[in-house]
Every structure is written in structure tokens, then in C-alpha cells.
PDB file of C-alpha atoms in Angstrom:
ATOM      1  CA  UNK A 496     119.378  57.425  26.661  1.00 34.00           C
ATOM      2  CA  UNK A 497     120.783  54.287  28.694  1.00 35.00           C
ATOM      3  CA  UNK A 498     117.886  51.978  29.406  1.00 36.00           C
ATOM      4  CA  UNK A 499     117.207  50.876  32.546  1.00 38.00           C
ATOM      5  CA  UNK A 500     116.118  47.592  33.154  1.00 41.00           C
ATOM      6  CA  UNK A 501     113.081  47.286  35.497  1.00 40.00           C
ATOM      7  CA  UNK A 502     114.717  44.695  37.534  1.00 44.00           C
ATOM      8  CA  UNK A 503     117.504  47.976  38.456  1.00 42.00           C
ATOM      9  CA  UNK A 504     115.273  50.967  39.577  1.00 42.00           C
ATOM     10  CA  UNK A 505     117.519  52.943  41.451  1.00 46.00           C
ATOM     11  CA  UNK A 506     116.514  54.507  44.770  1.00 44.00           C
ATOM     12  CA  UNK A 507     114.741  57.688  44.502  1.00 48.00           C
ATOM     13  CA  UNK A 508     112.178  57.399  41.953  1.00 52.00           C
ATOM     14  CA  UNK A 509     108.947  58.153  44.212  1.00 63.00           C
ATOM     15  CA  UNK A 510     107.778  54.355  44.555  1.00 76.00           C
ATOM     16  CA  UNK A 511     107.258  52.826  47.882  1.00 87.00           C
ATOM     17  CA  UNK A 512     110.160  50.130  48.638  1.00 89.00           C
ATOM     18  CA  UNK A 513     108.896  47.169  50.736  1.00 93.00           C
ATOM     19  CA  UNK A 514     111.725  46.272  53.082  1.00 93.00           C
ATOM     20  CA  UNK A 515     112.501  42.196  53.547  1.00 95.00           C
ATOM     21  CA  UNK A 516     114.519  40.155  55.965  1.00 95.00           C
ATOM     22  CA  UNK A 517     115.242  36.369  54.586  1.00 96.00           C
ATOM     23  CA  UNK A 518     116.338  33.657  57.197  1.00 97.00           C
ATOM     24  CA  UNK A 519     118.112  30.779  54.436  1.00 98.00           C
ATOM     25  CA  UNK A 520     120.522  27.752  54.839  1.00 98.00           C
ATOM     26  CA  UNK A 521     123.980  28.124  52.676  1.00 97.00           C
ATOM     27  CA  UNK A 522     124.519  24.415  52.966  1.00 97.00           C
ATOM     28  CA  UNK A 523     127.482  21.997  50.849  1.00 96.00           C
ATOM     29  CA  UNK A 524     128.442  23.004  48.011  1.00 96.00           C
ATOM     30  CA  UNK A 525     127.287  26.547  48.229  1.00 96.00           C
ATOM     31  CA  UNK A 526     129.498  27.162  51.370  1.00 96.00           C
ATOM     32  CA  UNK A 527     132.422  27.456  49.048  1.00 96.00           C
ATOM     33  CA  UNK A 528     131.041  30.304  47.335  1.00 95.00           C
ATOM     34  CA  UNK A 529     132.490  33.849  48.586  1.00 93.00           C
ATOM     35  CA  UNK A 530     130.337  36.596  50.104  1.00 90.00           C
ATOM     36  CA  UNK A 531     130.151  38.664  47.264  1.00 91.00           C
ATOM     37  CA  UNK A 532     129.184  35.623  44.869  1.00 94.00           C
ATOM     38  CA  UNK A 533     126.524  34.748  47.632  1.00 94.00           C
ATOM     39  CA  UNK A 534     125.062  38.654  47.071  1.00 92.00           C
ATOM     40  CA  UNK A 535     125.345  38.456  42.850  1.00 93.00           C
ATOM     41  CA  UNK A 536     123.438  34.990  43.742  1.00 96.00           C
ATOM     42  CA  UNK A 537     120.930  36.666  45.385  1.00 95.00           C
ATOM     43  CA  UNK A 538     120.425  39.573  42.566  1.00 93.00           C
ATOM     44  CA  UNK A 539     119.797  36.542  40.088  1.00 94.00           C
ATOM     45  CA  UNK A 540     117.765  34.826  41.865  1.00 95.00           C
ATOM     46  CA  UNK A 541     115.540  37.513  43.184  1.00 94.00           C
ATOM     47  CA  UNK A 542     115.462  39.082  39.091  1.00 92.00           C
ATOM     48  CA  UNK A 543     114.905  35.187  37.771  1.00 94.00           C
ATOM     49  CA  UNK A 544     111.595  35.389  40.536  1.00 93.00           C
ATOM     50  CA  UNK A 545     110.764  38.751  38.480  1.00 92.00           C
ATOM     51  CA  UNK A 546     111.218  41.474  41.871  1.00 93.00           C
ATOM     52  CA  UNK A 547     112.153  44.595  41.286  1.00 91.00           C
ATOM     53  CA  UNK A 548     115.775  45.549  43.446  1.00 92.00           C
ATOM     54  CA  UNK A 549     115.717  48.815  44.991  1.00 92.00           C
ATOM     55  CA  UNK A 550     119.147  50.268  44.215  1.00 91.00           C
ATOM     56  CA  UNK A 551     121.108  52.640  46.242  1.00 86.00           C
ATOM     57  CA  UNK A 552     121.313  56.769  44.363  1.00 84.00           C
ATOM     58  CA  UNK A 553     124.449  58.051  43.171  1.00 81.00           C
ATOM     59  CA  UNK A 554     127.056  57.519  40.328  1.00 84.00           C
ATOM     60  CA  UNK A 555     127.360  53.745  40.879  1.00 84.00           C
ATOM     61  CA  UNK A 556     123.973  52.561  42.244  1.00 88.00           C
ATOM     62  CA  UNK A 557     124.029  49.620  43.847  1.00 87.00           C
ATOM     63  CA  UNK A 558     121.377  46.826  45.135  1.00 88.00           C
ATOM     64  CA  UNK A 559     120.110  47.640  48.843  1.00 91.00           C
ATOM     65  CA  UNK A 560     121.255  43.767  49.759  1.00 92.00           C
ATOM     66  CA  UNK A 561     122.902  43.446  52.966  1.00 92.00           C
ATOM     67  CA  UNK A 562     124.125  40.676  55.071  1.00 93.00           C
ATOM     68  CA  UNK A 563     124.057  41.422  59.072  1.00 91.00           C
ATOM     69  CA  UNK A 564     126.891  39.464  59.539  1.00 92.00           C
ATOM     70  CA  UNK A 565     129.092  38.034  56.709  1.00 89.00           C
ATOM     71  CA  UNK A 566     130.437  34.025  56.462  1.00 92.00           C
ATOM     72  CA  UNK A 567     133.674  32.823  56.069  1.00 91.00           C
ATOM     73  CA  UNK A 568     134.356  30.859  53.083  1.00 93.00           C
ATOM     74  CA  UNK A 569     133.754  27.041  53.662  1.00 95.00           C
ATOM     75  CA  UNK A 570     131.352  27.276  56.766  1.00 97.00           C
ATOM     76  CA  UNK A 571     127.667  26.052  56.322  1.00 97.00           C
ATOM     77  CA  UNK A 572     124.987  28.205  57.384  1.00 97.00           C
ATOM     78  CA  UNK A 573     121.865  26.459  59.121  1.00 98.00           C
ATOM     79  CA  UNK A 574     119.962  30.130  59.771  1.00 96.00           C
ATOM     80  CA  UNK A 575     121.619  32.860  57.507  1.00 95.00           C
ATOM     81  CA  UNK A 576     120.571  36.313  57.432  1.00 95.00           C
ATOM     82  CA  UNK A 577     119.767  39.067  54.341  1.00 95.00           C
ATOM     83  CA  UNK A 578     117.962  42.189  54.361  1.00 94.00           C
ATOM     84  CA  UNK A 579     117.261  44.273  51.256  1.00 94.00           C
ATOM     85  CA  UNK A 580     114.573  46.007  49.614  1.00 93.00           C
ATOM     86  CA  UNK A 581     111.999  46.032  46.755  1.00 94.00           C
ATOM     87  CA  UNK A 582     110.603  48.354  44.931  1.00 92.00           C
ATOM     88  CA  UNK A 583     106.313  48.337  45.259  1.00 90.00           C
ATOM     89  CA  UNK A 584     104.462  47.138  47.802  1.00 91.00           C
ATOM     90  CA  UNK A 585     105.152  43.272  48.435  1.00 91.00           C
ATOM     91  CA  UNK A 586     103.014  41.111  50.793  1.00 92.00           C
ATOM     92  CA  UNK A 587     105.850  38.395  51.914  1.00 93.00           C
ATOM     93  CA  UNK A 588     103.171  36.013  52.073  1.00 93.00           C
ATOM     94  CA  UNK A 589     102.732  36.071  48.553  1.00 93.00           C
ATOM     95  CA  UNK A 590     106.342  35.810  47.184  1.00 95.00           C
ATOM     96  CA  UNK A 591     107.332  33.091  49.340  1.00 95.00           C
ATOM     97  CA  UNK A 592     106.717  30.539  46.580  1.00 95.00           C
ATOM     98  CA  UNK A 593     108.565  31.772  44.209  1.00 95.00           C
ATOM     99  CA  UNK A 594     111.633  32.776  45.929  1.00 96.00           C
ATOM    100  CA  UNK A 595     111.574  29.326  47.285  1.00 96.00           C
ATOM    101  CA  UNK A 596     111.309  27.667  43.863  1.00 96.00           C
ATOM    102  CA  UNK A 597     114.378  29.321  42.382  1.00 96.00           C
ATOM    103  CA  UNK A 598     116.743  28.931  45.585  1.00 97.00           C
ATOM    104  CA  UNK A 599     119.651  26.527  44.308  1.00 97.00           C
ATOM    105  CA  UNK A 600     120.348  23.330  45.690  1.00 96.00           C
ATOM    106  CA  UNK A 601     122.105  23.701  49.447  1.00 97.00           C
ATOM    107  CA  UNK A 602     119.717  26.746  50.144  1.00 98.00           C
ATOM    108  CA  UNK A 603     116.333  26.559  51.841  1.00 97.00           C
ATOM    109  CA  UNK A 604     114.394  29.330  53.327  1.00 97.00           C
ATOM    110  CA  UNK A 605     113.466  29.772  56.598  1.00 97.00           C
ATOM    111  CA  UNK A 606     111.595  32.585  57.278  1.00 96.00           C
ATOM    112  CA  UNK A 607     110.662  35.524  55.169  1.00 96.00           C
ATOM    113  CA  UNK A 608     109.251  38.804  56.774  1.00 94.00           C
ATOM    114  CA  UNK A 609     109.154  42.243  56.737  1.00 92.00           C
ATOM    115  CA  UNK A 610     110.657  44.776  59.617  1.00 86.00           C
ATOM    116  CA  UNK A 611     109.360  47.993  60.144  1.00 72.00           C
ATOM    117  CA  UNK A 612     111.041  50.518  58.358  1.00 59.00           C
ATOM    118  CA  UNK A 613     111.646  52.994  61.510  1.00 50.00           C
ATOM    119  CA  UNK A 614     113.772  50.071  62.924  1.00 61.00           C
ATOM    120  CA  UNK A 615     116.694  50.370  60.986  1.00 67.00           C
ATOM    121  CA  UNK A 616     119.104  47.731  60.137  1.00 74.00           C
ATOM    122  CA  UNK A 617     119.404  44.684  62.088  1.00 78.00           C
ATOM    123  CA  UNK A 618     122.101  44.647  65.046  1.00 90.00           C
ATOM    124  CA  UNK A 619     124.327  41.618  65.355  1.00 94.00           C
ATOM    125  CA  UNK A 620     124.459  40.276  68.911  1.00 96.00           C
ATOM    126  CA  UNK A 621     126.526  37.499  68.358  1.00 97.00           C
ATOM    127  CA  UNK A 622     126.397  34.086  66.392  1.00 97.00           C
ATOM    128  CA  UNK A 623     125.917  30.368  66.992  1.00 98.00           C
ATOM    129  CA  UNK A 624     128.095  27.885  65.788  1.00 98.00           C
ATOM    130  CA  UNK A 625     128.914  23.573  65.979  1.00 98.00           C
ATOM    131  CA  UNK A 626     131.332  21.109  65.061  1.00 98.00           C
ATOM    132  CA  UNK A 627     131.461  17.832  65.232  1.00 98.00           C
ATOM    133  CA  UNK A 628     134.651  17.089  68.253  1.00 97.00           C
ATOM    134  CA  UNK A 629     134.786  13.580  67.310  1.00 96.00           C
ATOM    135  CA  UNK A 630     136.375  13.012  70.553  1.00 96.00           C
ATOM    136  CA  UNK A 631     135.638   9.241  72.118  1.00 94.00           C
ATOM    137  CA  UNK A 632     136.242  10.832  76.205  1.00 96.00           C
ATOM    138  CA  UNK A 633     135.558  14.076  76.519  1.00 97.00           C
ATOM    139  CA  UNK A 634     136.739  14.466  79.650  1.00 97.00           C
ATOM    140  CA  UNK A 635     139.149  16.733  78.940  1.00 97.00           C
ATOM    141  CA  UNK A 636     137.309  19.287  76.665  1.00 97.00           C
ATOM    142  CA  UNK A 637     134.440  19.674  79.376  1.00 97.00           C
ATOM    143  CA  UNK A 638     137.584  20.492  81.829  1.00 98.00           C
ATOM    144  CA  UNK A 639     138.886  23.118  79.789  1.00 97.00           C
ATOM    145  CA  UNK A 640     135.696  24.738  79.212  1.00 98.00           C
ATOM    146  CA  UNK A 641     134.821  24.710  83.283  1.00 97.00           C
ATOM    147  CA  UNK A 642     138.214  26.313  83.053  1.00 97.00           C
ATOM    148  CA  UNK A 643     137.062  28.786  80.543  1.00 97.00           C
ATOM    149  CA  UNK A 644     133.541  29.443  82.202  1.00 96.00           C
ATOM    150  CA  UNK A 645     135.271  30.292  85.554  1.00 96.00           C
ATOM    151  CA  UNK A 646     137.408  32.715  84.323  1.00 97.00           C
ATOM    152  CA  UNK A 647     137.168  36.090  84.760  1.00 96.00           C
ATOM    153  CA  UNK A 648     138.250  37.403  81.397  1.00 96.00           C
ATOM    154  CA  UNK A 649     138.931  35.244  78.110  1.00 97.00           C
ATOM    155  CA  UNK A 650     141.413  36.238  76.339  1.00 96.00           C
ATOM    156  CA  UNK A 651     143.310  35.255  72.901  1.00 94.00           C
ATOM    157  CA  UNK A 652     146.075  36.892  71.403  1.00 93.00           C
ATOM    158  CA  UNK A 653     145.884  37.849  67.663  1.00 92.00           C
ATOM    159  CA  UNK A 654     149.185  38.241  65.980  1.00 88.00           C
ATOM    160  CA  UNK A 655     150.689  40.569  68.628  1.00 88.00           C
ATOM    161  CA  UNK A 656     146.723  41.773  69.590  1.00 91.00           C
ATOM    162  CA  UNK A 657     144.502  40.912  72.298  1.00 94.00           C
ATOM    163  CA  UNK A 658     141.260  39.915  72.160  1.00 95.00           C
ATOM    164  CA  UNK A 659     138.986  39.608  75.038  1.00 96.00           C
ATOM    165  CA  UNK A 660     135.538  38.109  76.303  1.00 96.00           C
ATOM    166  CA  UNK A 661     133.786  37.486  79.641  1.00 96.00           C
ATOM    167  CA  UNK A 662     132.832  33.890  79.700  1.00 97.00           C
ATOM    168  CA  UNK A 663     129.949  35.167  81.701  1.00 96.00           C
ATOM    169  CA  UNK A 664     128.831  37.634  78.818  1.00 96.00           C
ATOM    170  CA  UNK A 665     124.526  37.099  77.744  1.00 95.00           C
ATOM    171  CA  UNK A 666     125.798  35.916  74.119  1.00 96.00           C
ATOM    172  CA  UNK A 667     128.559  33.815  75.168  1.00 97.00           C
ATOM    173  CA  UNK A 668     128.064  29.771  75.335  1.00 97.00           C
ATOM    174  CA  UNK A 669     130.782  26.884  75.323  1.00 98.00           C
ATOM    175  CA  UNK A 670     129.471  23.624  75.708  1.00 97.00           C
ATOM    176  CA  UNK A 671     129.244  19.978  74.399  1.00 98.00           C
ATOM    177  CA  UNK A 672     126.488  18.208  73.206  1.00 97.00           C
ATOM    178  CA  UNK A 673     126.453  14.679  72.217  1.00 96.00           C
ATOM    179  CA  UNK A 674     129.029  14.860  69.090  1.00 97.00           C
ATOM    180  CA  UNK A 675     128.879  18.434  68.710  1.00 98.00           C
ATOM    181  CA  UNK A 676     130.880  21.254  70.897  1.00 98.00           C
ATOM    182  CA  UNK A 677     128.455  24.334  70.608  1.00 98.00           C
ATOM    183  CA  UNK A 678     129.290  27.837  71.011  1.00 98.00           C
ATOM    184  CA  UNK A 679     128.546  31.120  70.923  1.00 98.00           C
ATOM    185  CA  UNK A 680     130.082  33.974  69.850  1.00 97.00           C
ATOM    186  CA  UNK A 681     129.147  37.868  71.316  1.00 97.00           C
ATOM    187  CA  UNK A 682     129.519  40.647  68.622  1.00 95.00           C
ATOM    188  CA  UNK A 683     132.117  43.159  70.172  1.00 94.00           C
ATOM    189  CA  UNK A 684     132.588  46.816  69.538  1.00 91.00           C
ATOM    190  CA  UNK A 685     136.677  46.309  70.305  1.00 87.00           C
ATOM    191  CA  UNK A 686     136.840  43.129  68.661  1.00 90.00           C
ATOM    192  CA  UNK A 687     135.309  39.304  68.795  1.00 94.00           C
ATOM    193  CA  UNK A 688     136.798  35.675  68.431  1.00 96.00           C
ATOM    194  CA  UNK A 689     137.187  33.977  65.049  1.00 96.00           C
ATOM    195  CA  UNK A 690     135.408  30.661  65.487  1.00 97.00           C
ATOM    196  CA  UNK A 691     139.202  29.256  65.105  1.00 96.00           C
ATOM    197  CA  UNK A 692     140.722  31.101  67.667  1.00 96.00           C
ATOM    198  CA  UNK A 693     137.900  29.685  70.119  1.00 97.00           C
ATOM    199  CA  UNK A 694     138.379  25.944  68.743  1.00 97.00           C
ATOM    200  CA  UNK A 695     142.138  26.408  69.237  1.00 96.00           C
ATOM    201  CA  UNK A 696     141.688  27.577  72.671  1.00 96.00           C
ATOM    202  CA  UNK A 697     139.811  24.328  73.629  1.00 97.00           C
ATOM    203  CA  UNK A 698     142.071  21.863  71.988  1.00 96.00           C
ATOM    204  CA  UNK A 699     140.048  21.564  68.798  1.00 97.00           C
ATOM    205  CA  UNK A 700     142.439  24.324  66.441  1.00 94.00           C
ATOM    206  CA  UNK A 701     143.026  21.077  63.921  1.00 95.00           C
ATOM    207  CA  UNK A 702     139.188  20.249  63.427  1.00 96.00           C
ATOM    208  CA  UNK A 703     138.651  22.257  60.328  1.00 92.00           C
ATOM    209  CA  UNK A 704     142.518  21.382  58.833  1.00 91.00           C
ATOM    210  CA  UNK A 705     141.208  17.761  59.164  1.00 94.00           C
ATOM    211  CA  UNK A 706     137.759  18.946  56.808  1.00 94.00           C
ATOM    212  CA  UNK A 707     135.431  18.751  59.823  1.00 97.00           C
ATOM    213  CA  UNK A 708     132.745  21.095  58.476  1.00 97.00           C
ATOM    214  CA  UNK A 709     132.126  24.020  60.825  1.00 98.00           C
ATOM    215  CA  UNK A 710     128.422  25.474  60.790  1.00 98.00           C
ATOM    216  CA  UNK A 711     126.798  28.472  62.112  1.00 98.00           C
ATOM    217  CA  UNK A 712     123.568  27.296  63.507  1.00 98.00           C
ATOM    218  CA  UNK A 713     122.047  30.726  64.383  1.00 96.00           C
ATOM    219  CA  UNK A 714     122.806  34.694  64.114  1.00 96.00           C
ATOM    220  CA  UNK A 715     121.300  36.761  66.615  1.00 96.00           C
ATOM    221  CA  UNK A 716     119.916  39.869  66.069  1.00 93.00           C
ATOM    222  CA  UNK A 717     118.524  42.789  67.920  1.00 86.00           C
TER     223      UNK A 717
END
């Protein structure tokens, strides 16, 4: 018989699963790590910190890790989301500390809690991101976005494709602030901006070409 290491309890086997939701920075180094490397991350750590991983039934059982809303490769998260389950009863409270102790270097956590099971998965609304404009005037880029902000649909062609916003959407935001130009992106069910497309509307396309780290400062859930 194939042992099964307590760390890998599929889903199924009669125990109560504790549901979590982690809020965590992905911050230098770590943002050039894939999404899939960022999950087999989280397995380690959450095995080195001795929890046991619900996993999902079936041939091929898998962890019950998700991520609301995956990263791009080589942008920084400032307030990253995962959800996933344990096996067992777990008070977040008192697994805090040792989570937080075997978080690499580049991660830090935020906020660790536990959602009501009835609620279902979390809902993307949309995302927050910043980059640095490194613009002397800018003049120019607060024109365009009064441009932007007064139109009556946004829209950005894709390869052929177009994409399309209201600037006046709840989850939409286009602004500067000091060195940064903030904005905000609204989760759409026919399609939403790439953080590039949105910089290369305003003028800013060459930002990340140049290394100018992008970062996502928030994602917004329902």
C-alpha cells in the first residue's frame, strides 16, 4: 500500500478542513518566480510549518491552493492574495507565527483569516497597481488622463481585438501621485486591460522595457 504522507491527506477523509485566506508581499527577487513556482513555494512552506494540505479527490489529487487573481512574472506584489485549506480545525491566531517565520526573504504577511465556508471563493473586482513615471513635468500625462476620464468608453485594441472600459467604472482609477502614476484595473467578464496596454495608452508603454519595476499595490475582492 502507497503511503501517504500526513502533510497530503486528500479531500474526503471525514476531517473538518479549516478554510484560510493569506494577504502576503511577493517583493524582489521573488517576483521573478512563476505562478506555479509561487504555489509549490507555498506547499513547502506551509509542510516545513508542519500543516496538513487538504487535497482535492480524484486520480491526481491536488492541494486546495488558489490564487484569486494570478501575477505576471516580474511584477512585485505589495498585498497578494491565497486561499486554500487545512485539514483540522486551525485557529489563525495561532499559526500566524509560524507561517511568518518560514516565509522567504521578499515575502511578508499581511493578514491571515478565515472566510466562512458558505461564501465561496473570493471574487476579483479589479486590482491596484504603481509605477514610478519618472517624468520631471507632468503636464502632459495629467492631460491625457483628463482625456481618458472624460471619455465615454476606453478602448484598446489587442492584436486585431478590442478591449473596452468606462473610465467612469467603480474599480477604475488613473491618476498621479507624487512619483508614482496609480491605477486601477476592473475585472471584466468580456475582457480587462493588461497593466501594459494601460501604460502604453498614457505614454508610459517603455517604463517596464527601461526595468522600472511595476507593483500591484492591492487586489480587490468581493
Amino acid at each position: 500500500m502507497k503511503r501517504v504522507s500526513p502533510n497530503l491527506i486528500p479531500e474526503g477523509t471525514g476531517e473538518p478542513k479549516t478554510r484560510l485566506r493569506i494577504r502576503f508581499t511577493k517583493c524582489g527577487d521573488l517576483r521573478w518566480i512563476s505562478h506555479r513556482d509561487l504555489q509549490r513555494l507555498w506547499e513547502r512552506l506551509l509542510r516545513r510549518a508542519d500543516l496538513q494540505l487538504a487535497f482535492s479527490q480524484g486520480f491526481h489529487p491536488k492541494p486546495l491552493i488558489s490564487f484569486p487573481s494570478a501575477l505576471a512574472l516580474g511584477v512585485e506584489a505589495l498585498d497578494e492574495v491565497i486561499e486554500l485549506e487545512l485539514l483540522g480545525v486551525v485557529e489563525p491566531a495561532a499559526i500566524e507565527s509560524v507561517i511568518r517565520r518560514e516565509m522567504p526573504e521578499g515575502m511578508e504577511l499581511l493578514q491571515l483569516e478565515s472566510p466562512q465556508a458558505a461564501l465561496g471563493k473570493a471574487k476579483v473586482l479589479g486590482a491596484t497597481y504603481r509605477i514610478t513615471h519618472g517624468l520631471v513635468n507632468v503636464d502632459g500625462l495629467a492631460a491625457t488622463i483628463a482625456e481618458i476620464q472624460n471619455l465615454e468608453v476606453l478602448e484598446i485594441d489587442r492584436e486585431g481585438k478590442t478591449v473596452a472600459c468606462d473610465p467612469k467604472h467603480e474599480n477604475f482609477e488613473l491618476r498621479v501621485e507624487n512619483e508614482y502614476l496609480i491605477f486601477s484595473i476592473p475585472n471584466l467578464p468580456l475582457g480587462s486591460f493588461r497593466p501594459s496596454e494601460l501604460l502604453e495608452r498614457v505614454g508610459l508603454g517603455k517604463l517596464i522595457e527601461e526595468g522600472v519595476t511595476l507593483q500591484r499595490t492591492k487586489v480587490h475582492l468581493k
